[in-house]
């Protein structure tokens, strides 16, 4: 039996099938031997060294796997399609039983050193599948590589979570310059027929651009092709997990001014809301890139609301100070009433009360107008006596025509007044009767006059003391109520101020700014996979 002659290549042993009449070899083995017999994969596959190898690149985007905002890395699953012409891999199909295409391991042929310039992963072949190369009889080589790419992408989180990102994938030869390798796009430069949608990002647009760059290291030009991927974040998840909680915490800030001061929880609620904002802001900051170039709107909104919450806590301290200032017995200043736009009646009442006699605490008795039973010059028409039981009585004799006696007791800030009104016709008759009654009473009570006068004075002093104490209590209670009314008024004013600020900041930062940004982006030209100029 005659064995085939073996030809050893750097990547394995190839069977010599040149003499088909003597050995039983397949057509593909014969073709493989024919192609690899004098082939070297270490040099460019051109016969004229002054000619560049034309390479056509294409990208089939299958999935946007992840966007790592903190590290500014885009992870994509792609098929990197590369095609070129190898002048040493040509044959006549009629000589090899009509074989027009041959699939060979990529390690057997020359491969261009196309790399991802903005690669964020290690430069290794661990994530690259060593796919076979498809070779046509005219020397055309097509090498599609399924791989996962990690590329750097400058993240703009200004409008997070309403942001759009545009990332680029820059491919080019690492060592071959433009005189050795020329790079152009394939007919379908970016293919999306096998794209799988991502749950977090929407693919908006794709485009590419061919560039020729001269680097400081080398005077020769280096061509490259850059693919642009424009994506937009889906906001439904972030509305429920970021935006709505921020707005609800902002509403809790307003409730600080609705809580009554007597509850004792106003400051506690404000501090709790402030801590909740701090924790929430730290949670958002963990997913944001640590950069000073962009400040996200949601972070600016949280900072604004946290500032308002801090101010609300300080204003709560002011309200509580006003609420509990009443026991100090300090009346409300006139300027504060004007500042808070109190009613005119309250302002005039404050002015009038400031001119009133203030009850002293040093034991001085207020001057009062009173009717004394022994003072006939002041009240000649009335006669009062102090009975044995200590009651102050008014004696009036009955007549056929009874006089109309009206006794009005008014409790003012200084006295108790008793007014007696009668008609002029009965004045003298009543005076004579009262004098007779007085004479009879004096005769019967001459022995007890001294004791009666003493009891009368004591009762008057006691009544005056009780009235003075009651007036002081009423004054203190009035001052306390006034200060509490002032605190309630301040709470109401602050509530409306913070309501306006909260609604304004929410609409401006979370609604108006993203809407304007979205409206501006709608006018941006969509390339739809075409070439940029």
Coordinates of N, CA and C in Angstrom, one line a residue, residues 38-186:
X38 N 3.1 26.4 -0.8 CA 4.1 27.5 -0.8 C 3.6 28.8 -0.1
X39 N 2.7 28.6 0.8 CA 2.0 29.7 1.4 C 2.6 30.1 2.8
X40 N 2.7 31.4 3.1 CA 3.2 31.9 4.3 C 2.2 32.9 4.9
X41 N 1.8 32.6 6.1 CA 0.8 33.5 6.7 C 1.5 34.6 7.6
X42 N 2.8 34.8 7.4 CA 3.5 35.8 8.1 C 3.7 37.1 7.4
X43 N 3.4 37.1 6.1 CA 3.6 38.3 5.3 C 2.3 38.7 4.6
X44 N 2.2 39.9 4.2 CA 0.9 40.4 3.5 C 0.7 39.6 2.2
X45 N -0.5 39.2 1.9 CA -0.8 38.4 0.7 C -0.9 39.2 -0.5
X46 N 0.2 39.9 -0.9 CA 0.2 40.7 -2.1 C 1.6 40.4 -2.8
X47 N 1.5 40.3 -4.2 CA 2.7 40.1 -4.9 C 3.6 41.3 -5.1
X48 N 2.9 42.5 -5.2 CA 3.6 43.7 -5.3 C 3.6 44.4 -3.9
X49 N 4.8 44.5 -3.3 CA 4.8 45.1 -1.9 C 4.4 46.5 -1.8
X50 N 4.4 47.2 -2.9 CA 4.0 48.6 -2.9 C 2.5 48.8 -2.9
X51 N 1.7 47.7 -3.0 CA 0.3 47.8 -3.1 C -0.3 47.4 -1.7
X52 N -1.3 48.2 -1.2 CA -1.9 47.9 0.1 C -2.9 46.8 0.0
X53 N -3.2 46.1 1.1 CA -4.2 45.1 1.1 C -5.5 45.8 1.5
X54 N -6.5 45.7 0.6 CA -7.8 46.4 0.9 C -8.6 45.5 1.8
X55 N -9.0 46.1 2.9 CA -9.8 45.4 4.0 C -11.1 46.1 4.1
X56 N -12.2 45.4 4.1 CA -13.5 45.9 4.3 C -14.1 45.4 5.6
X57 N -14.5 46.4 6.4 CA -15.0 46.0 7.7 C -16.5 46.3 7.8
X58 N -17.2 45.4 8.5 CA -18.6 45.6 8.8 C -18.9 45.2 10.2
X59 N -20.0 45.7 10.7 CA -20.4 45.3 12.1 C -21.8 44.9 12.2
X60 N -22.0 43.7 12.7 CA -23.4 43.2 12.9 C -23.6 43.2 14.4
X61 N -24.5 44.2 14.8 CA -24.8 44.4 16.2 C -25.9 43.4 16.6
X62 N -25.6 42.6 17.6 CA -26.6 41.6 18.0 C -27.3 41.9 19.3
X63 N -26.6 42.6 20.2 CA -27.1 43.0 21.5 C -26.3 44.0 22.2
X64 N -27.0 45.0 22.9 CA -26.3 45.9 23.9 C -26.4 45.2 25.2
X65 N -25.3 44.6 25.6 CA -25.4 43.7 26.8 C -25.5 44.5 28.1
X66 N -24.7 45.6 28.2 CA -24.8 46.4 29.5 C -24.1 47.7 29.2
X67 N -24.5 48.7 30.0 CA -23.8 50.0 30.1 C -23.4 50.2 31.5
X68 N -22.1 50.3 31.8 CA -21.6 50.5 33.1 C -21.3 52.0 33.2
X69 N -22.3 52.7 33.8 CA -22.1 54.2 33.9 C -21.0 54.5 34.8
X70 N -20.8 53.8 35.9 CA -19.8 54.2 36.9 C -18.4 54.1 36.3
X71 N -18.2 53.0 35.5 CA -16.9 52.8 34.8 C -16.8 53.4 33.4
X72 N -18.0 53.9 32.9 CA -18.1 54.4 31.5 C -17.6 53.4 30.5
X73 N -18.2 52.2 30.5 CA -17.9 51.1 29.6 C -19.2 50.6 29.0
X74 N -19.2 50.4 27.7 CA -20.3 49.8 27.0 C -19.9 48.4 26.6
X75 N -20.8 47.5 26.9 CA -20.5 46.0 26.6 C -21.5 45.6 25.5
X76 N -21.0 45.2 24.4 CA -21.9 44.8 23.2 C -21.5 43.4 22.7
X77 N -22.5 42.7 22.2 CA -22.2 41.5 21.5 C -22.3 41.8 20.0
X78 N -21.3 41.5 19.2 CA -21.2 41.9 17.8 C -20.6 40.7 17.0
X79 N -20.8 40.8 15.7 CA -20.1 40.0 14.8 C -19.2 41.0 14.0
X80 N -17.9 40.9 14.1 CA -17.0 41.7 13.4 C -16.7 41.1 12.0
X81 N -17.3 41.7 11.0 CA -17.1 41.1 9.6 C -15.9 41.7 8.9
X82 N -14.9 40.9 8.5 CA -13.7 41.4 7.8 C -13.6 40.6 6.5
X83 N -13.3 41.4 5.5 CA -13.1 40.8 4.2 C -11.9 41.5 3.5
X84 N -11.1 40.6 2.8 CA -10.0 41.1 2.0 C -9.7 40.2 0.9
X85 N -8.7 40.5 0.1 CA -8.3 39.6 -1.1 C -6.9 39.1 -0.8
X86 N -6.8 37.8 -0.9 CA -5.5 37.1 -0.7 C -5.1 36.6 -2.1
X87 N -4.0 37.2 -2.7 CA -3.6 36.8 -4.0 C -3.0 35.4 -4.1
X88 N -2.6 34.8 -3.0 CA -2.0 33.5 -3.0 C -3.0 32.4 -2.7
X89 N -4.3 32.8 -2.5 CA -5.3 31.8 -2.3 C -6.3 31.8 -3.4
X90 N -5.8 31.6 -4.6 CA -6.7 31.5 -5.8 C -6.5 30.1 -6.5
X91 N -7.5 29.7 -7.1 CA -7.5 28.4 -7.8 C -8.6 28.4 -8.9
X92 N -8.4 27.4 -9.7 CA -9.4 27.2 -10.8 C -10.4 26.1 -10.3
X93 N -11.6 26.4 -10.2 CA -12.6 25.4 -9.7 C -12.7 24.2 -10.6
X94 N -12.3 24.3 -11.9 CA -12.4 23.1 -12.7 C -11.4 22.1 -12.4
X95 N -10.2 22.6 -11.8 CA -9.2 21.6 -11.5 C -9.5 20.9 -10.2
X96 N -10.4 21.3 -9.4 CA -10.7 20.7 -8.1 C -12.2 20.3 -8.0
X97 N -12.7 19.8 -9.1 CA -14.0 19.2 -9.1 C -15.1 20.3 -8.8
X98 N -14.8 21.5 -9.3 CA -15.8 22.6 -9.1 C -15.9 23.2 -7.7
X99 N -14.9 23.1 -6.9 CA -14.9 23.7 -5.6 C -14.7 25.2 -5.8
X100 N -15.7 26.0 -5.3 CA -15.6 27.4 -5.5 C -15.4 28.1 -4.1
X101 N -15.6 27.4 -3.0 CA -15.4 28.0 -1.7 C -14.8 27.0 -0.8
X102 N -13.9 27.4 0.0 CA -13.2 26.5 1.0 C -13.1 27.2 2.3
X103 N -13.6 26.5 3.4 CA -13.5 27.0 4.8 C -12.2 26.4 5.4
X104 N -11.4 27.3 5.8 CA -10.1 27.0 6.5 C -10.0 27.6 7.9
X105 N -9.3 26.9 8.7 CA -9.0 27.5 10.1 C -8.3 28.8 9.9
X106 N -8.7 29.8 10.7 CA -8.1 31.2 10.5 C -6.6 31.2 10.8
X107 N -6.1 30.2 11.6 CA -4.7 30.3 11.9 C -3.8 29.8 10.8
X108 N -4.4 29.3 9.7 CA -3.6 28.9 8.6 C -3.3 30.0 7.6
X109 N -4.0 31.1 7.6 CA -3.9 32.1 6.6 C -3.5 33.4 7.3
X110 N -3.1 34.4 6.5 CA -2.7 35.7 7.0 C -4.0 36.4 7.4
X111 N -3.9 37.1 8.6 CA -5.0 37.8 9.2 C -4.6 39.3 9.5
X112 N -5.4 40.2 9.2 CA -5.1 41.6 9.5 C -5.2 41.8 11.0
X113 N -4.3 42.6 11.6 CA -4.3 42.9 13.0 C -5.3 44.0 13.4
X114 N -6.6 43.8 13.1 CA -7.6 44.8 13.4 C -7.9 44.7 14.9
X115 N -7.9 45.8 15.5 CA -8.1 45.9 17.0 C -9.1 47.0 17.3
X116 N -9.7 46.9 18.4 CA -10.6 48.0 18.9 C -9.8 49.0 19.7
X117 N -9.7 50.2 19.1 CA -8.8 51.2 19.7 C -9.3 51.6 21.1
X118 N -10.5 51.8 21.3 CA -11.0 52.2 22.6 C -11.5 51.0 23.4
X119 N -10.6 50.0 23.4 CA -10.9 48.7 24.1 C -10.8 49.0 25.6
X120 N -11.7 48.4 26.4 CA -11.6 48.6 27.9 C -11.4 47.2 28.5
X121 N -11.1 46.2 27.7 CA -10.8 44.9 28.3 C -9.4 44.5 28.0
X122 N -9.0 43.4 28.4 CA -7.6 42.9 28.2 C -7.5 42.6 26.7
X123 N -6.3 42.8 26.1 CA -6.1 42.5 24.7 C -5.7 41.0 24.7
X124 N -6.7 40.2 24.6 CA -6.4 38.7 24.5 C -7.5 38.1 23.6
X125 N -7.3 36.9 23.3 CA -8.2 36.1 22.4 C -9.2 35.3 23.2
X126 N -9.3 35.6 24.5 CA -10.2 34.8 25.3 C -11.7 35.0 24.9
X127 N -12.0 36.2 24.5 CA -13.4 36.4 24.2 C -13.7 36.4 22.7
X128 N -12.7 36.0 21.9 CA -12.8 35.9 20.5 C -12.9 34.4 20.0
X129 N -13.9 34.1 19.3 CA -14.0 32.8 18.8 C -13.2 32.6 17.5
X130 N -12.3 31.6 17.5 CA -11.5 31.4 16.4 C -12.3 30.7 15.2
X131 N -13.1 31.6 14.6 CA -13.9 31.1 13.5 C -13.1 30.8 12.3
X132 N -13.6 29.9 11.4 CA -13.0 29.6 10.2 C -13.2 30.7 9.2
X133 N -12.2 30.8 8.3 CA -12.3 31.8 7.2 C -12.9 31.2 6.0
X134 N -13.7 31.9 5.3 CA -14.4 31.5 4.1 C -13.6 32.1 2.9
X135 N -13.1 31.2 2.1 CA -12.2 31.6 1.0 C -12.9 31.2 -0.3
X136 N -13.0 32.2 -1.2 CA -13.5 31.9 -2.6 C -12.4 31.7 -3.5
X137 N -12.7 31.1 -4.7 CA -11.7 30.7 -5.6 C -10.9 31.9 -6.2
X138 N -11.5 33.1 -6.1 CA -10.8 34.3 -6.7 C -9.9 35.0 -5.6
X139 N -9.8 34.3 -4.5 CA -8.9 34.9 -3.4 C -9.6 35.8 -2.4
X140 N -10.9 35.9 -2.5 CA -11.7 36.7 -1.6 C -11.8 35.9 -0.2
X141 N -11.5 36.6 0.8 CA -11.5 36.0 2.2 C -12.5 36.8 3.0
X142 N -13.4 36.0 3.6 CA -14.4 36.6 4.5 C -14.3 35.9 5.9
X143 N -14.1 36.8 6.9 CA -13.8 36.2 8.3 C -14.7 36.9 9.3
X144 N -15.9 36.4 9.6 CA -16.7 36.9 10.6 C -16.4 36.4 12.0
X145 N -16.2 37.3 12.9 CA -15.8 37.0 14.3 C -16.9 37.3 15.3
X146 N -17.6 36.4 15.9 CA -18.5 36.7 17.0 C -17.8 36.9 18.3
X147 N -18.0 38.1 18.9 CA -17.2 38.4 20.1 C -18.0 39.4 20.9
X148 N -17.6 39.6 22.1 CA -18.2 40.5 23.1 C -17.1 41.6 23.3
X149 N -17.5 42.9 23.0 CA -16.6 44.0 23.1 C -16.9 44.8 24.3
X150 N -15.9 45.3 24.9 CA -16.0 46.2 26.0 C -15.2 47.5 25.6
X151 N -16.0 48.5 25.3 CA -15.4 49.7 24.8 C -15.7 50.9 25.8
X152 N -14.7 51.8 25.8 CA -14.9 53.0 26.6 C -15.9 53.9 25.9
X153 N -16.7 54.6 26.8 CA -17.7 55.5 26.3 C -17.9 56.6 27.2
X154 N -17.8 57.8 26.8 CA -17.9 59.0 27.6 C -19.4 59.2 27.9
X155 N -19.8 59.0 29.2 CA -21.2 59.1 29.6 C -21.5 60.5 30.0
X156 N -22.6 61.0 29.5 CA -23.1 62.3 29.8 C -24.4 62.0 30.6
X157 N -24.3 62.2 32.0 CA -25.5 61.9 32.8 C -26.2 63.1 33.3
X158 N -26.1 64.2 32.5 CA -26.7 65.5 32.9 C -28.2 65.3 33.0
X159 N -28.8 64.6 32.1 CA -30.3 64.5 32.1 C -30.7 63.1 32.6
X160 N -29.9 62.4 33.4 CA -30.3 61.2 34.0 C -31.6 61.4 34.8
X161 N -32.6 60.5 34.7 CA -32.6 59.3 33.8 C -33.3 59.5 32.5
X162 N -33.2 60.7 32.0 CA -33.8 61.0 30.6 C -32.7 61.2 29.6
X163 N -31.5 60.5 29.8 CA -30.3 60.8 29.0 C -30.3 59.9 27.8
X164 N -29.5 60.4 26.8 CA -29.1 59.7 25.6 C -27.6 59.6 25.6
X165 N -27.1 58.5 25.1 CA -25.6 58.3 25.0 C -25.3 57.9 23.6
X166 N -24.1 58.4 23.2 CA -23.6 58.1 21.9 C -22.2 57.5 22.1
X167 N -22.1 56.2 21.8 CA -20.8 55.5 22.0 C -20.2 55.2 20.7
X168 N -18.9 55.1 20.6 CA -18.2 54.8 19.4 C -17.3 53.6 19.5
X169 N -17.2 52.8 18.4 CA -16.3 51.6 18.3 C -15.4 51.9 17.2
X170 N -14.1 52.1 17.6 CA -13.1 52.5 16.6 C -12.2 51.3 16.3
X171 N -12.2 50.9 15.0 CA -11.5 49.7 14.6 C -10.4 50.2 13.6
X172 N -9.2 49.6 13.7 CA -8.2 49.9 12.8 C -7.0 48.9 13.0
X173 N -6.1 48.9 12.0 CA -4.9 48.1 12.1 C -3.9 48.7 13.1
X174 N -3.3 47.8 13.9 CA -2.5 48.3 15.0 C -1.1 48.6 14.5
X175 N -0.6 47.8 13.5 CA 0.8 48.0 13.0 C 0.9 48.4 11.6
X176 N 0.0 48.0 10.7 CA 0.0 48.3 9.3 C -0.5 49.7 9.1
X177 N 0.3 50.5 8.4 CA -0.1 51.9 8.0 C -1.0 51.9 6.8
X178 N -1.4 53.1 6.4 CA -2.2 53.2 5.2 C -1.6 52.8 3.9
X179 N -0.3 52.7 3.8 CA 0.3 52.3 2.6 C 0.4 50.8 2.5
X180 N 0.2 50.1 3.6 CA 0.2 48.6 3.7 C -1.2 48.0 3.7
X181 N -2.1 48.7 4.4 CA -3.5 48.2 4.6 C -4.4 49.4 4.4
X182 N -5.4 49.2 3.5 CA -6.4 50.2 3.4 C -7.7 49.7 4.0
X183 N -8.4 50.5 4.6 CA -9.7 50.1 5.3 C -10.8 50.9 4.7
X184 N -11.9 50.1 4.4 CA -13.1 50.7 3.9 C -14.3 49.9 4.5
X185 N -15.5 50.4 4.3 CA -16.7 49.8 4.8 C -17.2 48.7 3.8
X186 N -17.9 47.8 4.4 CA -18.6 46.8 3.6 C -19.9 47.4 3.0

